[in-house]
Coordinates of C-alpha atoms in Angstrom, one line a residue:
M25 CA -1.1 -40.3 117.4
C26 CA -2.8 -37.0 117.4
A27 CA -5.4 -36.7 114.7
S28 CA -4.8 -33.0 114.3
A29 CA -2.6 -31.9 111.4
S30 CA 1.0 -30.9 112.1
R31 CA 2.1 -27.4 111.2
T32 CA 4.6 -28.8 108.7
D33 CA 2.0 -31.0 106.9
E34 CA 2.0 -30.3 103.2
P35 CA -1.1 -29.8 101.1
R36 CA -2.4 -32.7 99.0
K37 CA -0.8 -33.2 95.7
S38 CA -2.3 -31.4 92.7
Q39 CA -1.4 -30.7 89.2
G40 CA 0.4 -27.5 88.4
F41 CA 1.9 -25.1 90.9
N42 CA 0.3 -24.5 94.3
Q43 CA -1.1 -21.0 94.2
S44 CA -3.1 -21.4 97.4
P45 CA -0.6 -22.8 99.9
N46 CA -1.0 -23.6 103.5
P47 CA 0.0 -20.4 105.5
L48 CA 2.5 -22.6 107.5
S49 CA 3.8 -24.6 104.6
A50 CA 7.5 -25.1 104.3
D51 CA 7.4 -25.3 100.6
L52 CA 10.5 -23.5 99.3
T53 CA 9.0 -22.5 96.0
T54 CA 6.0 -21.0 97.7
N55 CA 8.1 -19.2 100.2
Q56 CA 10.5 -17.7 97.6
D57 CA 7.5 -16.7 95.5
L58 CA 6.0 -14.9 98.4
D59 CA 9.4 -13.3 99.3
G60 CA 9.6 -12.1 95.7
I61 CA 6.3 -10.4 96.0
V62 CA 7.2 -8.8 99.3
N63 CA 10.5 -7.6 97.9
Q64 CA 8.7 -6.2 94.9
R65 CA 6.4 -4.2 97.1
A66 CA 9.2 -3.0 99.3
N67 CA 11.4 -1.8 96.4
R68 CA 8.7 -0.1 94.3
T69 CA 10.1 3.3 93.6
G70 CA 7.6 5.3 91.6
S71 CA 7.1 5.1 87.9
G72 CA 10.7 4.7 87.1
G73 CA 10.7 1.1 88.2
T74 CA 14.4 0.8 89.2
G75 CA 16.2 -1.8 91.3
I76 CA 14.8 -5.1 92.3
S77 CA 11.2 -4.1 91.5
A78 CA 12.1 -3.3 87.9
Q79 CA 13.9 -6.6 87.5
L80 CA 10.9 -8.4 89.0
R81 CA 8.6 -6.7 86.6
Q82 CA 10.8 -7.5 83.7
D83 CA 10.7 -11.2 84.8
G84 CA 6.9 -11.0 85.1
V85 CA 6.6 -11.5 88.8
G86 CA 3.2 -10.5 90.1
D87 CA 2.0 -9.7 86.5
D88 CA -1.0 -11.8 85.6
G89 CA -1.8 -10.1 82.4
G90 CA 1.5 -10.4 80.5
G91 CA 5.2 -11.4 80.6
L92 CA 6.2 -15.0 81.0
P93 CA 3.8 -17.9 81.6
R94 CA 2.9 -18.7 85.2
P95 CA 5.4 -21.7 85.5
E96 CA 8.2 -19.4 84.3
R97 CA 7.3 -16.6 86.6
D98 CA 7.3 -18.9 89.6
R99 CA 10.9 -20.1 89.0
P100 CA 13.3 -19.4 91.9
P101 CA 15.9 -16.7 91.3
G102 CA 18.7 -19.2 91.1
G103 CA 17.1 -21.0 88.2
D104 CA 17.9 -24.4 89.9
M105 CA 15.4 -27.2 89.6
I106 CA 13.4 -27.6 92.8
K107 CA 11.3 -30.7 93.3
T108 CA 8.2 -30.5 95.3
P109 CA 5.8 -33.3 96.2
S110 CA 3.4 -32.1 93.5
S111 CA 5.5 -30.8 90.6
T112 CA 8.9 -30.5 89.1
V113 CA 10.3 -27.2 87.9
S114 CA 13.1 -27.2 85.3
S115 CA 15.6 -24.5 84.6
P116 CA 16.7 -23.5 81.1
T117 CA 20.1 -25.0 81.8
N118 CA 18.7 -28.3 82.9
P119 CA 15.5 -29.0 81.0
Q120 CA 13.4 -31.9 82.0
P121 CA 10.8 -33.6 79.9
S122 CA 7.2 -33.1 81.0
P123 CA 5.5 -36.2 82.2
P124 CA 3.1 -37.9 79.8
P125 CA -0.6 -37.1 80.4
S126 CA -2.5 -39.7 82.2
S127 CA -4.9 -41.8 80.2
N128 CA -7.8 -40.9 82.5
Q129 CA -7.2 -37.1 82.3
V130 CA -9.6 -35.4 80.0
E131 CA -9.1 -31.8 79.1
A132 CA -12.3 -29.9 79.9
P133 CA -13.5 -27.4 77.2
S134 CA -13.2 -23.8 78.2
P135 CA -16.4 -22.0 79.2
G136 CA -16.0 -19.6 76.3
S137 CA -16.0 -22.4 73.7
V138 CA -19.0 -24.0 75.2
K139 CA -20.9 -20.7 75.3
Q140 CA -19.9 -20.0 71.7
A141 CA -21.1 -23.4 70.5
K142 CA -24.4 -23.0 72.3
S143 CA -24.7 -19.5 70.7
R144 CA -24.2 -20.9 67.2
L145 CA -26.7 -23.7 67.8
G146 CA -29.2 -21.1 69.1
Q147 CA -28.7 -19.0 66.0
I148 CA -29.1 -21.9 63.7
K149 CA -32.3 -23.0 65.5
H150 CA -33.7 -19.4 65.4
A151 CA -32.9 -19.1 61.7
L152 CA -34.7 -22.4 60.9
I153 CA -37.7 -21.5 62.9
T154 CA -37.9 -18.1 61.2
F155 CA -37.4 -19.6 57.8
G156 CA -40.3 -22.0 58.5
Q157 CA -42.6 -19.1 59.1
F158 CA -41.9 -17.9 55.5
V159 CA -42.6 -21.3 53.8
G160 CA -45.6 -21.0 51.6
P161 CA -45.3 -18.1 49.1
G162 CA -42.5 -19.8 47.2
V163 CA -44.4 -23.0 46.9
M164 CA -47.4 -21.1 45.5
I165 CA -45.2 -19.3 43.0
S166 CA -43.6 -22.6 42.0
V167 CA -47.1 -23.9 41.1
A168 CA -47.1 -21.5 38.1
Y169 CA -44.0 -23.4 36.7
I170 CA -45.6 -26.8 36.8
D171 CA -48.9 -26.0 35.0
P172 CA -50.4 -28.2 32.3
G173 CA -48.8 -26.0 29.6
N174 CA -45.4 -27.4 30.6
Y175 CA -46.4 -31.0 29.9
A176 CA -46.7 -30.6 26.2
T177 CA -43.4 -28.7 25.7
D178 CA -41.4 -30.9 28.0
I179 CA -42.8 -34.1 26.5
A180 CA -42.1 -33.0 23.0
A181 CA -38.5 -32.0 24.0
G182 CA -37.9 -35.4 25.6
A183 CA -39.3 -37.3 22.6
S184 CA -37.2 -35.3 20.2
Y185 CA -33.8 -35.0 21.9
R186 CA -34.2 -37.3 24.9
F187 CA -32.2 -35.7 27.8
K188 CA -30.2 -33.1 25.9
L189 CA -32.6 -30.2 26.6
L190 CA -32.5 -30.6 30.4
F191 CA -30.0 -27.7 30.2
I192 CA -32.7 -25.4 28.9
V193 CA -35.0 -26.6 31.8
L194 CA -32.2 -25.7 34.3
L195 CA -31.5 -22.4 32.5
S196 CA -35.2 -21.4 32.5
N197 CA -35.4 -22.1 36.3
L198 CA -32.4 -19.9 36.9
F199 CA -34.0 -17.1 34.9
A200 CA -37.2 -17.6 36.9
I201 CA -35.4 -17.4 40.2
L202 CA -33.8 -14.1 39.2
L203 CA -37.0 -12.5 37.9
Q204 CA -39.1 -13.8 40.8
S205 CA -36.5 -12.5 43.3
L206 CA -36.9 -9.0 41.7
A207 CA -40.7 -9.3 42.0
I208 CA -40.4 -10.2 45.7
K209 CA -38.0 -7.3 46.2
L210 CA -40.4 -4.9 44.5
G211 CA -43.3 -6.0 46.6
T212 CA -41.3 -6.0 49.9
V213 CA -39.6 -2.6 49.5
T214 CA -42.6 -0.6 48.1
G215 CA -45.5 -2.6 49.5
L216 CA -47.0 -2.7 46.0
D217 CA -47.5 -5.6 43.6
L218 CA -46.2 -5.2 40.0
S219 CA -49.6 -4.2 38.7
S220 CA -50.1 -1.5 41.3
A221 CA -46.5 -0.3 40.7
C222 CA -47.3 0.1 37.0
R223 CA -50.3 2.3 37.9
A224 CA -48.3 4.3 40.4
F225 CA -45.1 4.9 38.4
L226 CA -46.0 4.7 34.7
P227 CA -48.1 7.1 32.5
R228 CA -51.7 6.1 32.3
W229 CA -51.6 5.0 28.7
L230 CA -48.6 2.7 29.4
N231 CA -50.3 1.3 32.5
Y232 CA -53.3 0.3 30.4
F233 CA -51.1 -1.2 27.8
I234 CA -49.3 -3.4 30.3
Y235 CA -52.6 -4.3 31.9
A236 CA -54.0 -5.5 28.6
L237 CA -51.0 -7.7 28.0
A238 CA -51.1 -9.0 31.5
E239 CA -54.8 -9.8 31.1
I240 CA -54.0 -11.7 27.9
A241 CA -51.3 -13.7 29.6
I242 CA -53.6 -14.6 32.5
I243 CA -56.3 -15.7 30.1
A244 CA -53.9 -17.7 28.1
T245 CA -52.5 -19.3 31.3
D246 CA -56.0 -20.0 32.7
I247 CA -57.0 -21.6 29.4
A248 CA -54.1 -24.0 29.7
E249 CA -55.1 -24.8 33.3
V250 CA -58.8 -25.4 32.4
I251 CA -57.9 -27.5 29.4
G252 CA -55.4 -29.6 31.5
T253 CA -58.0 -30.1 34.2
A254 CA -60.7 -31.1 31.8
I255 CA -58.4 -33.5 30.0
A256 CA -57.3 -35.0 33.3
F257 CA -60.9 -35.6 34.4
N258 CA -61.6 -37.3 31.0
L259 CA -58.5 -39.5 31.3
L260 CA -59.3 -40.6 34.8
S261 CA -63.0 -41.1 34.1
P262 CA -63.9 -41.3 30.3
K263 CA -67.6 -40.8 31.2
I264 CA -66.9 -37.1 32.0
P265 CA -67.0 -35.2 28.8
L266 CA -64.6 -32.3 28.1
V267 CA -67.3 -29.7 28.4
A268 CA -68.2 -30.9 31.8
G269 CA -64.6 -31.1 32.8
C270 CA -64.2 -27.4 31.9
A271 CA -67.2 -26.5 34.0
L272 CA -65.9 -28.6 36.9
S273 CA -62.6 -26.6 36.9
I274 CA -64.5 -23.4 37.9
I275 CA -66.4 -25.1 40.7
D276 CA -63.4 -26.7 42.5
V277 CA -61.2 -23.6 42.2
M278 CA -64.0 -21.2 43.4
L279 CA -64.7 -23.4 46.4
I280 CA -61.0 -23.3 47.4
L281 CA -60.6 -19.6 46.8
V282 CA -63.5 -18.8 49.2
F283 CA -61.0 -19.6 52.0
Y284 CA -58.3 -17.3 50.6
N285 CA -58.1 -14.0 52.4
P286 CA -54.7 -12.2 52.1
N287 CA -55.9 -9.4 54.5
G288 CA -57.1 -11.8 57.2
Q289 CA -55.2 -13.6 60.0
M290 CA -52.0 -15.3 59.1
K291 CA -53.3 -18.6 60.5
G292 CA -56.0 -18.9 57.9
L293 CA -53.5 -17.8 55.2
R294 CA -51.0 -20.5 56.2
I295 CA -53.8 -23.1 56.2
F296 CA -54.6 -22.2 52.6
E297 CA -50.9 -22.2 51.6
F298 CA -50.5 -25.6 53.3
F299 CA -53.4 -27.0 51.1
V300 CA -51.6 -25.8 48.0
C301 CA -48.4 -27.4 49.3
I302 CA -50.3 -30.7 49.6
L303 CA -51.3 -30.5 45.9
V304 CA -47.8 -29.7 44.8
M305 CA -46.4 -32.6 46.9
G306 CA -49.0 -34.8 45.2
V307 CA -47.6 -33.9 41.8
V308 CA -44.0 -34.5 43.0
A309 CA -45.1 -37.9 44.4
C310 CA -46.7 -38.9 41.1
F311 CA -43.5 -38.2 39.1
C312 CA -41.4 -39.9 41.7
I313 CA -43.4 -43.1 41.1
Q314 CA -43.1 -42.6 37.3
L315 CA -39.3 -42.2 37.6
S316 CA -39.1 -45.4 39.6
M317 CA -40.8 -47.2 36.7
I318 CA -38.1 -46.2 34.2
S319 CA -35.6 -48.9 33.2
N320 CA -32.5 -49.1 31.0
T321 CA -31.5 -45.5 31.8
S322 CA -28.4 -44.6 33.6
V323 CA -28.2 -41.7 36.1
G324 CA -25.0 -40.4 34.5
E325 CA -26.8 -40.1 31.1
V326 CA -29.6 -38.1 32.7
F327 CA -27.3 -35.7 34.6
K328 CA -25.2 -35.2 31.4
G329 CA -28.3 -33.6 29.9
Y330 CA -27.9 -30.6 32.3
L331 CA -24.7 -29.6 30.4
P332 CA -24.9 -27.5 27.2
S333 CA -25.2 -29.4 24.0
S334 CA -25.3 -28.7 20.3
A335 CA -29.0 -29.6 20.2
V336 CA -29.8 -26.1 21.3
I337 CA -28.5 -24.5 18.2
E338 CA -30.3 -26.9 15.8
Q339 CA -33.5 -25.5 14.2
Q340 CA -35.8 -28.1 15.8
G341 CA -33.9 -27.9 19.1
L342 CA -34.1 -24.1 19.2
Y343 CA -37.8 -24.3 18.7
Q344 CA -38.1 -26.8 21.5
A345 CA -35.9 -24.6 23.7
C346 CA -38.1 -21.6 23.1
G347 CA -41.2 -23.6 23.9
I348 CA -39.7 -24.7 27.2
L349 CA -38.6 -21.1 28.1
G350 CA -42.0 -19.7 27.2
A351 CA -43.8 -22.4 29.2
T352 CA -41.6 -22.2 32.2
V353 CA -41.2 -18.5 32.9
M354 CA -44.8 -17.4 33.4
P355 CA -45.8 -13.7 33.3
H356 CA -48.6 -14.0 35.8
S357 CA -46.2 -15.5 38.4
L358 CA -44.4 -12.2 38.5
F359 CA -47.6 -10.4 39.6
L360 CA -48.3 -13.1 42.1
G361 CA -44.8 -13.1 43.6
S362 CA -44.8 -9.3 44.0
G363 CA -48.1 -9.3 45.8
I364 CA -48.1 -12.4 47.9
V365 CA -45.3 -11.3 50.3
Q366 CA -47.2 -8.4 52.0
P367 CA -49.1 -10.4 54.6
R368 CA -46.0 -11.5 56.4
L369 CA -44.6 -7.9 56.3
R370 CA -47.7 -6.6 57.9
A371 CA -47.7 -9.4 60.5
Y372 CA -44.1 -8.5 61.4
D373 CA -45.0 -4.8 61.9
E374 CA -48.1 -5.7 63.9
Q375 CA -46.2 -8.0 66.3
R376 CA -43.6 -5.3 67.0
G377 CA -45.9 -2.4 67.3
L378 CA -44.5 -0.7 64.1
L379 CA -47.9 -0.5 62.4
P380 CA -49.9 2.7 63.0
A381 CA -53.7 2.7 63.2
E382 CA -55.4 2.7 59.8
P383 CA -57.0 6.0 58.6
V384 CA -60.5 6.3 59.9
S385 CA -62.1 6.2 56.6
A386 CA -60.2 3.0 55.6
N387 CA -61.8 1.2 58.6
S388 CA -65.2 1.6 57.1
S389 CA -67.2 -1.5 56.6
D390 CA -68.2 -0.3 53.2
T391 CA -66.1 -2.4 50.8
N392 CA -66.9 0.1 47.9
S393 CA -65.4 3.0 49.7
D394 CA -63.1 4.9 47.3
Y395 CA -61.0 6.1 50.2
A396 CA -60.4 2.6 51.5
D397 CA -59.0 1.6 48.1
K398 CA -56.7 4.5 48.0
V399 CA -54.8 3.6 51.2
H400 CA -51.7 1.4 50.8
Y401 CA -49.6 -0.3 53.4
V402 CA -45.9 0.5 53.3
P403 CA -43.7 -1.8 55.3
S404 CA -41.2 -0.6 57.9
Q405 CA -37.5 -0.7 57.3
S406 CA -37.1 -3.4 60.0
A407 CA -39.7 -5.6 58.4
I408 CA -38.1 -5.2 54.9
K409 CA -34.7 -6.2 56.2
H410 CA -36.1 -9.1 58.1
S411 CA -38.3 -10.6 55.5
L412 CA -36.5 -10.0 52.2
K413 CA -33.7 -12.5 52.7
Y414 CA -36.0 -15.2 54.0
S415 CA -38.5 -14.7 51.2
I416 CA -35.9 -14.9 48.5
A417 CA -34.3 -18.0 50.1
E418 CA -37.6 -19.8 50.4
L419 CA -38.4 -18.9 46.8
A420 CA -35.1 -20.2 45.4
L421 CA -35.5 -23.4 47.4
S422 CA -39.1 -24.0 46.3
L423 CA -38.3 -23.4 42.6
F424 CA -35.3 -25.8 42.7
T425 CA -37.1 -28.4 44.8
F426 CA -40.5 -28.4 43.0
A427 CA -40.4 -26.6 39.7
L428 CA -37.1 -27.9 38.5
F429 CA -37.8 -31.4 39.7
V430 CA -41.2 -31.7 38.1
N431 CA -40.2 -30.2 34.7
S432 CA -37.1 -32.3 34.7
A433 CA -39.1 -35.4 35.6
I434 CA -41.6 -34.8 32.7
L435 CA -38.8 -34.5 30.2
I436 CA -36.9 -37.5 31.7
V437 CA -40.0 -39.8 31.6
A438 CA -40.7 -38.7 28.0
G439 CA -37.1 -39.2 26.9
A440 CA -36.8 -42.6 28.5
S441 CA -40.1 -44.0 27.1
L442 CA -40.9 -41.9 24.0
Y443 CA -37.5 -41.2 22.4
Q444 CA -37.3 -42.2 18.7
N445 CA -41.0 -42.9 18.7
P446 CA -42.2 -41.1 15.5
T447 CA -45.8 -41.0 16.7
A448 CA -44.8 -39.1 19.9
L449 CA -43.5 -36.0 18.2
D450 CA -46.9 -34.7 17.1
A451 CA -48.9 -36.4 19.9
D452 CA -51.2 -34.4 22.1
I453 CA -51.8 -35.1 25.8
F454 CA -54.4 -37.9 25.0
A455 CA -51.9 -39.7 22.8
I456 CA -49.0 -39.2 25.2
H457 CA -51.2 -40.8 27.9
S458 CA -51.7 -43.8 25.7
L459 CA -48.0 -44.0 24.8
L460 CA -47.0 -43.9 28.5
S461 CA -49.6 -46.6 29.3
S462 CA -48.3 -48.9 26.6
S463 CA -44.6 -48.2 26.8
I464 CA -44.2 -48.3 30.6
S465 CA -47.4 -49.6 32.2
P466 CA -51.1 -48.8 32.6
A467 CA -50.4 -47.5 36.1
A468 CA -48.0 -44.9 34.6
G469 CA -50.7 -43.5 32.4
T470 CA -53.1 -43.2 35.4
I471 CA -50.4 -41.5 37.5
F472 CA -49.7 -39.1 34.6
A473 CA -53.4 -38.2 34.5
L474 CA -53.5 -37.7 38.3
A475 CA -50.4 -35.4 38.2
L476 CA -52.1 -33.4 35.4
L477 CA -55.2 -33.0 37.5
L478 CA -53.3 -31.8 40.6
S479 CA -51.2 -29.5 38.4
G480 CA -54.3 -28.0 36.8
V481 CA -56.2 -27.4 40.1
S482 CA -53.2 -25.9 41.9
A483 CA -52.2 -23.7 38.9
G484 CA -55.8 -22.6 38.4
I485 CA -55.8 -21.4 42.0
V486 CA -52.7 -19.2 41.8
C487 CA -53.7 -18.0 38.3
T488 CA -57.0 -16.7 39.6
I489 CA -55.3 -15.0 42.6
A490 CA -52.8 -13.4 40.1
G491 CA -55.7 -12.2 37.9
Q492 CA -57.4 -10.6 40.9
M493 CA -54.1 -8.8 41.8
V494 CA -53.8 -7.5 38.2
S495 CA -57.4 -6.2 38.0
E496 CA -57.2 -4.6 41.5
G497 CA -53.8 -3.0 40.9
A498 CA -54.2 -1.7 37.4
L499 CA -57.8 -0.7 37.4
R500 CA -58.6 -0.5 41.1
W501 CA -61.9 -2.4 40.7
K502 CA -64.4 -1.8 43.4
M503 CA -66.2 -5.1 44.1
R504 CA -66.1 -7.9 46.5
P505 CA -63.2 -10.4 46.2
W506 CA -65.3 -13.4 45.4
L507 CA -67.0 -11.6 42.6
R508 CA -63.7 -10.4 41.2
R509 CA -62.4 -14.0 41.2
L510 CA -65.6 -15.3 39.6
I511 CA -65.3 -12.7 36.8
T512 CA -61.6 -13.4 36.3
R513 CA -62.1 -17.1 36.1
S514 CA -65.1 -16.9 33.8
I515 CA -63.2 -14.8 31.3
S516 CA -60.8 -17.8 30.7
I517 CA -63.3 -20.6 31.1
T518 CA -65.8 -19.3 28.5
P519 CA -63.5 -19.8 25.5
S520 CA -62.4 -23.2 26.8
I521 CA -65.9 -24.4 27.0
L522 CA -66.7 -23.1 23.5
I523 CA -63.6 -24.8 22.0
A524 CA -64.4 -28.1 23.8
A525 CA -68.0 -28.0 22.6
V526 CA -67.3 -27.0 19.0
V527 CA -64.1 -28.8 17.9
G528 CA -63.4 -31.3 20.7
K529 CA -60.0 -32.9 21.5
D530 CA -58.1 -31.5 18.5
G531 CA -59.3 -28.0 19.3
L532 CA -58.2 -28.2 22.9
N533 CA -54.7 -29.3 21.9
A534 CA -54.4 -26.4 19.4
A535 CA -55.7 -24.0 22.1
L536 CA -53.1 -25.3 24.5
Q537 CA -50.3 -24.6 22.0
G538 CA -51.7 -21.2 21.2
S539 CA -51.7 -20.2 24.9
Q540 CA -48.0 -20.9 25.1
V541 CA -47.3 -18.7 22.1
A542 CA -49.3 -15.9 23.7
L543 CA -47.2 -16.2 26.9
S544 CA -44.0 -16.0 24.9
V545 CA -45.1 -12.7 23.3
V546 CA -46.2 -11.1 26.5
L547 CA -43.2 -12.1 28.7
P548 CA -40.7 -9.4 27.6
F549 CA -43.3 -6.6 28.0
V550 CA -44.1 -7.7 31.5
T551 CA -40.6 -8.2 32.7
A552 CA -39.3 -4.9 31.4
P553 CA -41.1 -2.7 34.0
L554 CA -40.1 -5.0 36.8
I555 CA -36.4 -4.7 36.0
W556 CA -36.8 -0.9 35.5
F557 CA -38.6 -0.3 38.9
T558 CA -36.1 -2.4 40.9
S559 CA -33.1 -0.7 39.3
R560 CA -34.2 2.9 40.2
D561 CA -33.5 4.5 43.6
R562 CA -36.6 6.8 43.2
Y563 CA -38.8 3.7 43.5
M564 CA -36.7 1.5 45.8
M565 CA -36.0 4.0 48.6
V566 CA -36.8 2.9 52.2
M567 CA -37.5 5.5 54.8
P568 CA -36.4 4.8 58.4
G569 CA -38.9 4.3 61.2
G570 CA -42.0 2.3 61.4
A571 CA -44.6 1.3 58.9
R572 CA -47.0 3.8 57.4
Y573 CA -50.0 4.1 55.2
Q574 CA -49.7 5.9 51.9
V575 CA -52.9 7.7 50.7
E576 CA -53.1 7.6 46.9
E577 CA -53.5 11.1 45.5
E578 CA -54.6 12.3 42.1
E579 CA -53.2 15.5 40.7
A580 CA -54.4 17.3 37.7
V581 CA -51.9 17.4 34.8
G582 CA -53.4 19.3 31.9
D583 CA -56.6 17.6 31.1
K584 CA -55.5 14.3 32.6
R585 CA -55.1 13.0 36.2
R586 CA -52.1 11.0 37.2
L587 CA -51.8 8.7 40.2
F588 CA -48.9 9.3 42.7
S589 CA -47.3 12.6 42.0
A590 CA -44.1 12.2 39.9
K591 CA -42.8 15.5 41.3
R592 CA -42.9 14.2 44.9
G593 CA -42.1 10.6 44.0
W594 CA -43.1 7.5 46.0
L595 CA -44.1 8.1 49.6
G596 CA -44.1 11.8 49.1
R597 CA -40.3 12.1 48.7
K598 CA -39.0 14.9 46.5
M599 CA -36.9 13.4 43.8
G600 CA -36.1 16.2 41.5
N601 CA -32.4 16.5 40.8
S602 CA -31.3 15.4 44.3
N603 CA -27.7 14.2 44.3
N604 CA -28.3 11.4 46.7
G605 CA -31.2 10.0 44.7
G606 CA -33.8 10.6 47.4
E607 CA -34.7 12.2 50.7
E608 CA -32.0 12.5 53.3
G609 CA -32.0 9.5 55.7
G610 CA -33.5 7.1 53.2
V611 CA -31.9 3.7 52.4
K612 CA -31.4 2.9 48.8
M613 CA -32.4 -0.7 48.0
A614 CA -32.3 -0.6 44.2
N615 CA -30.4 -3.3 42.3
S616 CA -26.7 -3.2 42.1
W617 CA -25.2 -2.4 38.7
L618 CA -24.2 -6.1 38.3
T619 CA -27.7 -7.3 39.0
T620 CA -29.1 -4.8 36.6
I621 CA -26.8 -5.9 33.8
V622 CA -27.5 -9.6 34.4
A623 CA -31.3 -8.9 34.5
G624 CA -30.9 -6.9 31.3
L625 CA -29.1 -9.7 29.6
V626 CA -31.7 -12.3 30.7
W627 CA -34.4 -10.0 29.4
G628 CA -32.7 -9.7 26.0
L629 CA -32.1 -13.4 25.7
M630 CA -35.7 -14.2 26.5
A631 CA -36.9 -11.6 24.0
V632 CA -34.6 -13.0 21.2
M633 CA -35.7 -16.6 22.0
N634 CA -39.4 -15.6 21.9
V635 CA -39.0 -13.8 18.6
A636 CA -37.2 -16.9 17.2
N637 CA -40.1 -19.0 18.5
L638 CA -42.6 -16.9 16.6
V639 CA -40.5 -17.0 13.5
L640 CA -40.1 -20.8 13.6
L641 CA -43.8 -21.2 14.4
G642 CA -44.7 -19.0 11.3
K643 CA -42.5 -21.3 9.1
G644 CA -44.5 -24.3 10.3
N645 CA -41.9 -25.9 12.5
S646 CA -44.3 -27.3 15.0

């Protein structure tokens, strides 16, 4: 038999209709389909589409973009069912059930869906990698919310009301996230930290007033860090006296701050941030171990404490709630949060060629150059849009992960082990350490002291950085960074050493409580300018294009000199009575009216609670 194929050989069976037939095939369906195409071409009569061609077009013959589906378009004109070796066509008058799919037939995904899935995975991967580059500032900000000042207030709340005041801890962290987000927004949009913004936008007398309050808050915070560190050294090693512990706190912090250079390479800055993250993780690990030692406490009872309770409106509960709020929302963290975001903005502009060359005078090696201190970096619009969302997301995640967990853990440990213990209500940190060691285990006391030490060191680092930002921004000090940090740290350590040397343990505990009262008084005054700046278009206007350097100018106003002309506004924009709120082409990034209202309500609530705290403290409800 001849091996060559006959002219009547049919093509091999395939699913569906044969759209690529053998030219000599005798397949009737194929022939009639081809005849239909030929007739359509032969009877095409202009645009009117009459006759057979119109009928063919109506039936969808030769139309791949619309009409009936392909199997319906390929039906013979008679509508009879014609069986071919590869398929069966049914007419509307004689429908035939479609054969069941084979078990080994797998429907392949369409190329579009595969491409879309890969695109989504790529977007998620890119977002995670980009988010990882912003990890660090939020962790450093969260350190301010786990300082030693929080230990006394959280432990007293847990010993008094067990878990009922966890709601205040959660509420305080929500307030902190809102205020810190505004601080990040201010620093990202304007390129200025909160202290520099006060000098730029406020009258000189008001700037000095805010600076004095900020310096009081930083000193009060730093006193708490020094006291906490000294107590931790003494608890871990009783041979170390309190005075020596206070002195050691300045040495370890200064050694660490030598490596901090916000204007240097991002690699060095990330290494410093990574070290702070290790300290924070050490605090978290200590409290995880302490939580594992708790017994006879249900998880449901703990989580129920995050719901509002009547304990908040009681006199003692209100006092405890005010103490938690004052110890959680720290004024110096707002200055820190507004100034710590600039390095990543600058790195973004440098990598994309959006950063112009610095003014010649600013490149001078003389660190005391007046001109160099007057030049301010202003981020590009692209850097602002890219960085703002990641910075706020990283901040919120860090505060919920670290600050909320640590403060909650302190209260939970105290509520589980010290509740209804009359000696715990008026106990200081030394007594609380003894109570934890006796009620849980000696290891619990040691872990508590270690967590206190790590909290004191890490909080002292960020407090010193914030103090440097405040002094540089408000007064424009002209001295080397290490000298500024030494002076800032010495201002707070000196009273701590004197208190430890003169009155001892009792004096340190009283100073710790007094520092929290000072923070409660200062907080409303520091947050008010922040909310005001971020709610005004004249300050939160972003100009299109690349980054730029703003040279600070001083203009004579009567017998005084003001920084940054109010007539021209920020970045030299004429504000005046412009209807659009700024220069044409600028993008308004001020808070929405809803955010402004919520921020105002939060500010009012904090002010009322702090006033109530002072009133209750004056009545002797300690």
